[in-house]
PDB file of N, CA and C in Angstrom:
ATOM      1  N   UNK A  25    -139.032  29.149-164.128  1.00 66.00           N
ATOM      2  CA  UNK A  25    -139.335  30.524-163.788  1.00 66.00           C
ATOM      3  C   UNK A  25    -140.430  31.007-164.722  1.00 66.00           C
ATOM      4  N   UNK A  26    -141.450  31.593-164.175  1.00 77.00           N
ATOM      5  CA  UNK A  26    -142.599  32.046-164.956  1.00 77.00           C
ATOM      6  C   UNK A  26    -142.628  33.574-164.981  1.00 77.00           C
ATOM      7  N   UNK A  27    -142.431  34.148-166.163  1.00 79.00           N
ATOM      8  CA  UNK A  27    -142.452  35.598-166.319  1.00 79.00           C
ATOM      9  C   UNK A  27    -143.503  35.945-167.355  1.00 79.00           C
ATOM     10  N   UNK A  28    -144.400  36.836-166.999  1.00 83.00           N
ATOM     11  CA  UNK A  28    -145.460  37.258-167.906  1.00 83.00           C
ATOM     12  C   UNK A  28    -145.203  38.704-168.304  1.00 83.00           C
ATOM     13  N   UNK A  29    -144.898  38.904-169.590  1.00 85.00           N
ATOM     14  CA  UNK A  29    -144.680  40.262-170.088  1.00 85.00           C
ATOM     15  C   UNK A  29    -145.800  40.637-171.038  1.00 85.00           C
ATOM     16  N   UNK A  30    -146.323  41.812-170.873  1.00 86.00           N
ATOM     17  CA  UNK A  30    -147.343  42.326-171.784  1.00 86.00           C
ATOM     18  C   UNK A  30    -146.699  42.653-173.128  1.00 86.00           C
ATOM     19  N   UNK A  31    -147.524  42.832-174.139  1.00 86.00           N
ATOM     20  CA  UNK A  31    -147.018  43.059-175.486  1.00 86.00           C
ATOM     21  C   UNK A  31    -146.387  44.441-175.669  1.00 86.00           C
ATOM     22  N   UNK A  32    -146.890  45.469-175.023  1.00 91.00           N
ATOM     23  CA  UNK A  32    -146.414  46.827-175.302  1.00 91.00           C
ATOM     24  C   UNK A  32    -145.015  47.076-174.740  1.00 91.00           C
ATOM     25  N   UNK A  33    -144.236  47.849-175.481  1.00 91.00           N
ATOM     26  CA  UNK A  33    -142.878  48.184-175.055  1.00 91.00           C
ATOM     27  C   UNK A  33    -142.896  48.951-173.734  1.00 91.00           C
ATOM     28  N   UNK A  34    -143.840  49.846-173.560  1.00 92.00           N
ATOM     29  CA  UNK A  34    -143.914  50.621-172.311  1.00 92.00           C
ATOM     30  C   UNK A  34    -144.203  49.723-171.115  1.00 92.00           C
ATOM     31  N   UNK A  35    -145.098  48.760-171.267  1.00 92.00           N
ATOM     32  CA  UNK A  35    -145.400  47.834-170.176  1.00 92.00           C
ATOM     33  C   UNK A  35    -144.185  46.985-169.825  1.00 92.00           C
ATOM     34  N   UNK A  36    -143.467  46.515-170.838  1.00 92.00           N
ATOM     35  CA  UNK A  36    -142.272  45.716-170.585  1.00 92.00           C
ATOM     36  C   UNK A  36    -141.201  46.547-169.880  1.00 92.00           C
ATOM     37  N   UNK A  37    -141.039  47.789-170.311  1.00 93.00           N
ATOM     38  CA  UNK A  37    -140.057  48.685-169.700  1.00 93.00           C
ATOM     39  C   UNK A  37    -140.312  48.866-168.210  1.00 93.00           C
ATOM     40  N   UNK A  38    -141.583  48.868-167.816  1.00 91.00           N
ATOM     41  CA  UNK A  38    -141.957  49.093-166.416  1.00 91.00           C
ATOM     42  C   UNK A  38    -142.144  47.803-165.627  1.00 91.00           C
ATOM     43  N   UNK A  39    -141.818  46.650-166.220  1.00 92.00           N
ATOM     44  CA  UNK A  39    -142.077  45.348-165.589  1.00 92.00           C
ATOM     45  C   UNK A  39    -141.001  44.887-164.616  1.00 92.00           C
ATOM     46  N   UNK A  40    -139.957  45.637-164.464  1.00 92.00           N
ATOM     47  CA  UNK A  40    -138.874  45.231-163.571  1.00 92.00           C
ATOM     48  C   UNK A  40    -138.219  46.440-162.945  1.00 92.00           C
ATOM     49  N   UNK A  41    -136.943  46.286-162.637  1.00 95.00           N
ATOM     50  CA  UNK A  41    -136.176  47.330-161.965  1.00 95.00           C
ATOM     51  C   UNK A  41    -135.272  48.030-162.978  1.00 95.00           C
ATOM     52  N   UNK A  42    -135.298  49.357-163.008  1.00 96.00           N
ATOM     53  CA  UNK A  42    -134.381  50.106-163.864  1.00 96.00           C
ATOM     54  C   UNK A  42    -132.962  49.944-163.318  1.00 96.00           C
ATOM     55  N   UNK A  43    -131.999  49.719-164.218  1.00 97.00           N
ATOM     56  CA  UNK A  43    -130.604  49.560-163.813  1.00 97.00           C
ATOM     57  C   UNK A  43    -129.713  50.434-164.698  1.00 97.00           C
ATOM     58  N   UNK A  44    -128.600  50.872-164.130  1.00 96.00           N
ATOM     59  CA  UNK A  44    -127.630  51.675-164.885  1.00 96.00           C
ATOM     60  C   UNK A  44    -126.583  50.809-165.575  1.00 96.00           C
ATOM     61  N   UNK A  45    -126.276  49.654-164.975  1.00 96.00           N
ATOM     62  CA  UNK A  45    -125.269  48.752-165.527  1.00 96.00           C
ATOM     63  C   UNK A  45    -125.963  47.453-165.943  1.00 96.00           C
ATOM     64  N   UNK A  46    -126.310  47.326-167.232  1.00 97.00           N
ATOM     65  CA  UNK A  46    -127.063  46.154-167.671  1.00 97.00           C
ATOM     66  C   UNK A  46    -126.243  44.869-167.648  1.00 97.00           C
ATOM     67  N   UNK A  47    -126.964  43.765-167.493  1.00 96.00           N
ATOM     68  CA  UNK A  47    -126.400  42.420-167.581  1.00 96.00           C
ATOM     69  C   UNK A  47    -127.069  41.721-168.763  1.00 96.00           C
ATOM     70  N   UNK A  48    -126.425  40.670-169.243  1.00 95.00           N
ATOM     71  CA  UNK A  48    -126.995  39.883-170.327  1.00 95.00           C
ATOM     72  C   UNK A  48    -128.402  39.440-169.931  1.00 95.00           C
ATOM     73  N   UNK A  49    -129.348  39.648-170.822  1.00 94.00           N
ATOM     74  CA  UNK A  49    -130.739  39.270-170.580  1.00 94.00           C
ATOM     75  C   UNK A  49    -131.632  40.418-170.147  1.00 94.00           C
ATOM     76  N   UNK A  50    -131.044  41.549-169.744  1.00 96.00           N
ATOM     77  CA  UNK A  50    -131.859  42.710-169.379  1.00 96.00           C
ATOM     78  C   UNK A  50    -132.545  43.275-170.620  1.00 96.00           C
ATOM     79  N   UNK A  51    -133.658  43.939-170.406  1.00 96.00           N
ATOM     80  CA  UNK A  51    -134.357  44.586-171.517  1.00 96.00           C
ATOM     81  C   UNK A  51    -133.743  45.950-171.789  1.00 96.00           C
ATOM     82  N   UNK A  52    -133.666  46.299-173.061  1.00 98.00           N
ATOM     83  CA  UNK A  52    -133.206  47.617-173.508  1.00 98.00           C
ATOM     84  C   UNK A  52    -134.423  48.293-174.122  1.00 98.00           C
ATOM     85  N   UNK A  53    -134.848  49.415-173.573  1.00 96.00           N
ATOM     86  CA  UNK A  53    -136.010  50.096-174.144  1.00 96.00           C
ATOM     87  C   UNK A  53    -135.598  51.456-174.686  1.00 96.00           C
ATOM     88  N   UNK A  54    -136.361  51.902-175.668  1.00 96.00           N
ATOM     89  CA  UNK A  54    -136.092  53.163-176.347  1.00 96.00           C
ATOM     90  C   UNK A  54    -137.350  54.020-176.309  1.00 96.00           C
ATOM     91  N   UNK A  55    -137.157  55.293-175.991  1.00 94.00           N
ATOM     92  CA  UNK A  55    -138.261  56.236-176.094  1.00 94.00           C
ATOM     93  C   UNK A  55    -137.725  57.564-176.602  1.00 94.00           C
ATOM     94  N   UNK A  56    -138.584  58.297-177.289  1.00 91.00           N
ATOM     95  CA  UNK A  56    -138.204  59.621-177.756  1.00 91.00           C
ATOM     96  C   UNK A  56    -138.183  60.544-176.557  1.00 91.00           C
ATOM     97  N   UNK A  57    -137.221  61.413-176.506  1.00 81.00           N
ATOM     98  CA  UNK A  57    -136.996  62.253-175.325  1.00 81.00           C
ATOM     99  C   UNK A  57    -138.202  63.111-174.939  1.00 81.00           C
ATOM    100  N   UNK A  58    -139.060  63.437-175.877  1.00 80.00           N
ATOM    101  CA  UNK A  58    -140.217  64.268-175.558  1.00 80.00           C
ATOM    102  C   UNK A  58    -141.423  63.454-175.085  1.00 80.00           C
ATOM    103  N   UNK A  59    -141.308  62.107-175.080  1.00 82.00           N
ATOM    104  CA  UNK A  59    -142.398  61.227-174.641  1.00 82.00           C
ATOM    105  C   UNK A  59    -141.893  60.285-173.564  1.00 82.00           C
ATOM    106  N   UNK A  60    -142.751  59.901-172.660  1.00 79.00           N
ATOM    107  CA  UNK A  60    -142.360  58.991-171.602  1.00 79.00           C
ATOM    108  C   UNK A  60    -142.509  57.531-171.956  1.00 79.00           C
ATOM    109  N   UNK A  61    -143.311  57.241-172.977  1.00 90.00           N
ATOM    110  CA  UNK A  61    -143.578  55.833-173.296  1.00 90.00           C
ATOM    111  C   UNK A  61    -142.519  55.272-174.234  1.00 90.00           C
ATOM    112  N   UNK A  62    -142.223  53.992-174.062  1.00 94.00           N
ATOM    113  CA  UNK A  62    -141.243  53.304-174.902  1.00 94.00           C
ATOM    114  C   UNK A  62    -141.900  52.867-176.208  1.00 94.00           C
ATOM    115  N   UNK A  63    -141.121  52.845-177.275  1.00 93.00           N
ATOM    116  CA  UNK A  63    -141.641  52.405-178.563  1.00 93.00           C
ATOM    117  C   UNK A  63    -140.955  51.140-179.081  1.00 93.00           C
ATOM    118  N   UNK A  64    -139.853  50.710-178.432  1.00 93.00           N
ATOM    119  CA  UNK A  64    -139.136  49.519-178.912  1.00 93.00           C
ATOM    120  C   UNK A  64    -138.383  48.881-177.760  1.00 93.00           C
ATOM    121  N   UNK A  65    -138.263  47.549-177.822  1.00 95.00           N
ATOM    122  CA  UNK A  65    -137.546  46.770-176.811  1.00 95.00           C
ATOM    123  C   UNK A  65    -136.556  45.847-177.502  1.00 95.00           C
ATOM    124  N   UNK A  66    -135.372  45.712-176.914  1.00 96.00           N
ATOM    125  CA  UNK A  66    -134.385  44.724-177.329  1.00 96.00           C
ATOM    126  C   UNK A  66    -133.928  43.960-176.102  1.00 96.00           C
ATOM    127  N   UNK A  67    -133.069  42.964-176.305  1.00 96.00           N
ATOM    128  CA  UNK A  67    -132.516  42.195-175.192  1.00 96.00           C
ATOM    129  C   UNK A  67    -131.006  42.412-175.185  1.00 96.00           C
ATOM    130  N   UNK A  68    -130.487  42.869-174.061  1.00 97.00           N
ATOM    131  CA  UNK A  68    -129.069  43.175-173.909  1.00 97.00           C
ATOM    132  C   UNK A  68    -128.236  41.896-173.977  1.00 97.00           C
ATOM    133  N   UNK A  69    -127.190  41.906-174.827  1.00 97.00           N
ATOM    134  CA  UNK A  69    -126.308  40.733-174.941  1.00 97.00           C
ATOM    135  C   UNK A  69    -124.845  41.081-174.719  1.00 97.00           C
ATOM    136  N   UNK A  70    -124.514  42.323-174.505  1.00 96.00           N
ATOM    137  CA  UNK A  70    -123.137  42.711-174.253  1.00 96.00           C
ATOM    138  C   UNK A  70    -122.951  44.196-174.499  1.00 96.00           C
ATOM    139  N   UNK A  71    -121.737  44.686-174.265  1.00 97.00           N
ATOM    140  CA  UNK A  71    -121.498  46.113-174.421  1.00 97.00           C
ATOM    141  C   UNK A  71    -121.973  46.633-175.780  1.00 97.00           C
ATOM    142  N   UNK A  72    -122.915  47.548-175.745  1.00 97.00           N
ATOM    143  CA  UNK A  72    -123.497  48.189-176.928  1.00 97.00           C
ATOM    144  C   UNK A  72    -124.109  47.197-177.915  1.00 97.00           C
ATOM    145  N   UNK A  73    -124.584  46.050-177.449  1.00 98.00           N
ATOM    146  CA  UNK A  73    -125.234  45.086-178.345  1.00 98.00           C
ATOM    147  C   UNK A  73    -126.537  44.572-177.756  1.00 98.00           C
ATOM    148  N   UNK A  74    -127.514  44.382-178.650  1.00 98.00           N
ATOM    149  CA  UNK A  74    -128.813  43.851-178.244  1.00 98.00           C
ATOM    150  C   UNK A  74    -129.340  42.925-179.338  1.00 98.00           C
ATOM    151  N   UNK A  75    -130.215  42.019-178.937  1.00 97.00           N
ATOM    152  CA  UNK A  75    -130.974  41.240-179.902  1.00 97.00           C
ATOM    153  C   UNK A  75    -132.142  42.112-180.326  1.00 97.00           C
ATOM    154  N   UNK A  76    -132.276  42.289-181.622  1.00 94.00           N
ATOM    155  CA  UNK A  76    -133.318  43.136-182.193  1.00 94.00           C
ATOM    156  C   UNK A  76    -134.190  42.290-183.115  1.00 94.00           C
ATOM    157  N   UNK A  77    -135.481  42.344-182.896  1.00 90.00           N
ATOM    158  CA  UNK A  77    -136.435  41.688-183.791  1.00 90.00           C
ATOM    159  C   UNK A  77    -137.261  42.777-184.450  1.00 90.00           C
ATOM    160  N   UNK A  78    -137.214  42.830-185.768  1.00 82.00           N
ATOM    161  CA  UNK A  78    -137.960  43.842-186.506  1.00 82.00           C
ATOM    162  C   UNK A  78    -139.457  43.611-186.410  1.00 82.00           C
ATOM    163  N   UNK A  79    -140.202  44.640-186.711  1.00 76.00           N
ATOM    164  CA  UNK A  79    -141.650  44.569-186.569  1.00 76.00           C
ATOM    165  C   UNK A  79    -142.421  44.350-187.854  1.00 76.00           C
ATOM    166  N   UNK A  80    -141.720  44.243-188.971  1.00 82.00           N
ATOM    167  CA  UNK A  80    -142.409  44.090-190.253  1.00 82.00           C
ATOM    168  C   UNK A  80    -142.155  42.705-190.836  1.00 82.00           C
ATOM    169  N   UNK A  81    -143.097  42.175-191.602  1.00 86.00           N
ATOM    170  CA  UNK A  81    -142.866  40.886-192.259  1.00 86.00           C
ATOM    171  C   UNK A  81    -141.577  40.928-193.088  1.00 86.00           C
ATOM    172  N   UNK A  82    -140.775  39.901-192.950  1.00 87.00           N
ATOM    173  CA  UNK A  82    -139.519  39.825-193.676  1.00 87.00           C
ATOM    174  C   UNK A  82    -138.328  40.366-192.913  1.00 87.00           C
ATOM    175  N   UNK A  83    -138.570  41.105-191.813  1.00 87.00           N
ATOM    176  CA  UNK A  83    -137.464  41.596-190.993  1.00 87.00           C
ATOM    177  C   UNK A  83    -136.790  40.418-190.298  1.00 87.00           C
ATOM    178  N   UNK A  84    -135.474  40.495-190.160  1.00 90.00           N
ATOM    179  CA  UNK A  84    -134.713  39.428-189.517  1.00 90.00           C
ATOM    180  C   UNK A  84    -134.399  39.784-188.072  1.00 90.00           C
ATOM    181  N   UNK A  85    -134.296  38.778-187.242  1.00 94.00           N
ATOM    182  CA  UNK A  85    -133.804  38.968-185.887  1.00 94.00           C
ATOM    183  C   UNK A  85    -132.287  39.031-185.988  1.00 94.00           C
ATOM    184  N   UNK A  86    -131.680  40.029-185.350  1.00 95.00           N
ATOM    185  CA  UNK A  86    -130.249  40.232-185.503  1.00 95.00           C
ATOM    186  C   UNK A  86    -129.661  40.918-184.282  1.00 95.00           C
ATOM    187  N   UNK A  87    -128.338  40.906-184.190  1.00 96.00           N
ATOM    188  CA  UNK A  87    -127.621  41.649-183.162  1.00 96.00           C
ATOM    189  C   UNK A  87    -127.390  43.057-183.707  1.00 96.00           C
ATOM    190  N   UNK A  88    -127.786  44.055-182.926  1.00 96.00           N
ATOM    191  CA  UNK A  88    -127.653  45.454-183.362  1.00 96.00           C
ATOM    192  C   UNK A  88    -126.930  46.274-182.288  1.00 96.00           C
ATOM    193  N   UNK A  89    -126.340  47.365-182.709  1.00 98.00           N
ATOM    194  CA  UNK A  89    -125.733  48.317-181.789  1.00 98.00           C
ATOM    195  C   UNK A  89    -126.851  49.083-181.071  1.00 98.00           C
ATOM    196  N   UNK A  90    -126.770  49.162-179.756  1.00 98.00           N
ATOM    197  CA  UNK A  90    -127.770  49.897-178.978  1.00 98.00           C
ATOM    198  C   UNK A  90    -127.682  51.396-179.295  1.00 98.00           C
ATOM    199  N   UNK A  91    -126.469  51.930-179.235  1.00 97.00           N
ATOM    200  CA  UNK A  91    -126.293  53.368-179.522  1.00 97.00           C
ATOM    201  C   UNK A  91    -126.651  53.681-180.962  1.00 97.00           C
ATOM    202  N   UNK A  92    -126.324  52.770-181.877  1.00 96.00           N
ATOM    203  CA  UNK A  92    -126.665  52.969-183.283  1.00 96.00           C
ATOM    204  C   UNK A  92    -128.162  52.998-183.504  1.00 96.00           C
ATOM    205  N   UNK A  93    -128.888  52.085-182.846  1.00 93.00           N
ATOM    206  CA  UNK A  93    -130.349  52.061-182.976  1.00 93.00           C
ATOM    207  C   UNK A  93    -130.941  53.370-182.448  1.00 93.00           C
ATOM    208  N   UNK A  94    -130.458  53.793-181.275  1.00 95.00           N
ATOM    209  CA  UNK A  94    -130.964  55.038-180.681  1.00 95.00           C
ATOM    210  C   UNK A  94    -130.707  56.223-181.601  1.00 95.00           C
ATOM    211  N   UNK A  95    -129.507  56.297-182.162  1.00 95.00           N
ATOM    212  CA  UNK A  95    -129.161  57.413-183.056  1.00 95.00           C
ATOM    213  C   UNK A  95    -130.012  57.393-184.319  1.00 95.00           C
ATOM    214  N   UNK A  96    -130.176  56.214-184.910  1.00 93.00           N
ATOM    215  CA  UNK A  96    -130.948  56.090-186.151  1.00 93.00           C
ATOM    216  C   UNK A  96    -132.436  56.370-185.958  1.00 93.00           C
ATOM    217  N   UNK A  97    -132.892  56.377-184.725  1.00 91.00           N
ATOM    218  CA  UNK A  97    -134.311  56.585-184.426  1.00 91.00           C
ATOM    219  C   UNK A  97    -134.516  57.829-183.570  1.00 91.00           C
ATOM    220  N   UNK A  98    -133.984  58.925-184.042  1.00 90.00           N
ATOM    221  CA  UNK A  98    -134.231  60.219-183.404  1.00 90.00           C
ATOM    222  C   UNK A  98    -133.472  60.471-182.124  1.00 90.00           C
ATOM    223  N   UNK A  99    -132.269  59.886-182.001  1.00 93.00           N
ATOM    224  CA  UNK A  99    -131.480  60.044-180.772  1.00 93.00           C
ATOM    225  C   UNK A  99    -132.314  59.683-179.538  1.00 93.00           C
ATOM    226  N   UNK A 100    -132.898  58.512-179.599  1.00 94.00           N
ATOM    227  CA  UNK A 100    -133.791  58.036-178.538  1.00 94.00           C
ATOM    228  C   UNK A 100    -133.069  57.873-177.207  1.00 94.00           C
ATOM    229  N   UNK A 101    -133.835  58.001-176.154  1.00 95.00           N
ATOM    230  CA  UNK A 101    -133.343  57.738-174.807  1.00 95.00           C
ATOM    231  C   UNK A 101    -133.307  56.231-174.597  1.00 95.00           C
ATOM    232  N   UNK A 102    -132.263  55.729-173.929  1.00 97.00           N
ATOM    233  CA  UNK A 102    -132.081  54.299-173.678  1.00 97.00           C
ATOM    234  C   UNK A 102    -132.297  54.030-172.192  1.00 97.00           C
ATOM    235  N   UNK A 103    -133.084  53.001-171.886  1.00 96.00           N
ATOM    236  CA  UNK A 103    -133.310  52.582-170.504  1.00 96.00           C
ATOM    237  C   UNK A 103    -133.098  51.072-170.422  1.00 96.00           C
ATOM    238  N   UNK A 104    -132.471  50.614-169.337  1.00 98.00           N
ATOM    239  CA  UNK A 104    -132.269  49.190-169.105  1.00 98.00           C
ATOM    240  C   UNK A 104    -133.167  48.740-167.959  1.00 98.00           C
ATOM    241  N   UNK A 105    -133.839  47.612-168.154  1.00 97.00           N
ATOM    242  CA  UNK A 105    -134.744  47.071-167.141  1.00 97.00           C
ATOM    243  C   UNK A 105    -134.364  45.635-166.850  1.00 97.00           C
ATOM    244  N   UNK A 106    -134.197  45.307-165.586  1.00 96.00           N
ATOM    245  CA  UNK A 106    -133.886  43.936-165.169  1.00 96.00           C
ATOM    246  C   UNK A 106    -135.185  43.270-164.722  1.00 96.00           C
ATOM    247  N   UNK A 107    -135.538  42.210-165.443  1.00 94.00           N
ATOM    248  CA  UNK A 107    -136.739  41.446-165.123  1.00 94.00           C
ATOM    249  C   UNK A 107    -136.395  40.266-164.218  1.00 94.00           C
ATOM    250  N   UNK A 108    -135.267  39.624-164.507  1.00 86.00           N
ATOM    251  CA  UNK A 108    -134.823  38.441-163.761  1.00 86.00           C
ATOM    252  C   UNK A 108    -133.405  38.681-163.269  1.00 86.00           C
ATOM    253  N   UNK A 109    -133.147  38.443-162.009  1.00 80.00           N
ATOM    254  CA  UNK A 109    -131.797  38.553-161.482  1.00 80.00           C
ATOM    255  C   UNK A 109    -131.003  37.319-161.879  1.00 80.00           C
ATOM    256  N   UNK A 110    -129.817  37.542-162.454  1.00 74.00           N
ATOM    257  CA  UNK A 110    -128.970  36.438-162.893  1.00 74.00           C
ATOM    258  C   UNK A 110    -127.601  36.554-162.227  1.00 74.00           C
ATOM    259  N   UNK A 111    -126.785  35.541-162.409  1.00 73.00           N
ATOM    260  CA  UNK A 111    -125.444  35.544-161.846  1.00 73.00           C
ATOM    261  C   UNK A 111    -124.392  36.116-162.798  1.00 73.00           C
ATOM    262  N   UNK A 112    -124.788  36.439-164.037  1.00 63.00           N
ATOM    263  CA  UNK A 112    -123.772  36.914-164.991  1.00 63.00           C
ATOM    264  C   UNK A 112    -123.524  38.389-164.852  1.00 63.00           C
TER     265      UNK A 112
END
């Protein structure tokens, strides 16, 4: 399967179908409520969990709370985007 995603969080957020009930592998995007563009993307891995890769040298890739990330970053709006349909 060949999927081409652009680098920007906003482009990735708009690259598939918005869904209300995420599945493993869906993208989790965050945007500040006063702006329409996304500033961060994670990968959904389960209820309130995402794979998070930091943007600074030395940051670790880790499993983070989705709601916790949103709260820690200005009570961001959360959107789920399905890029690939899966059976899970």
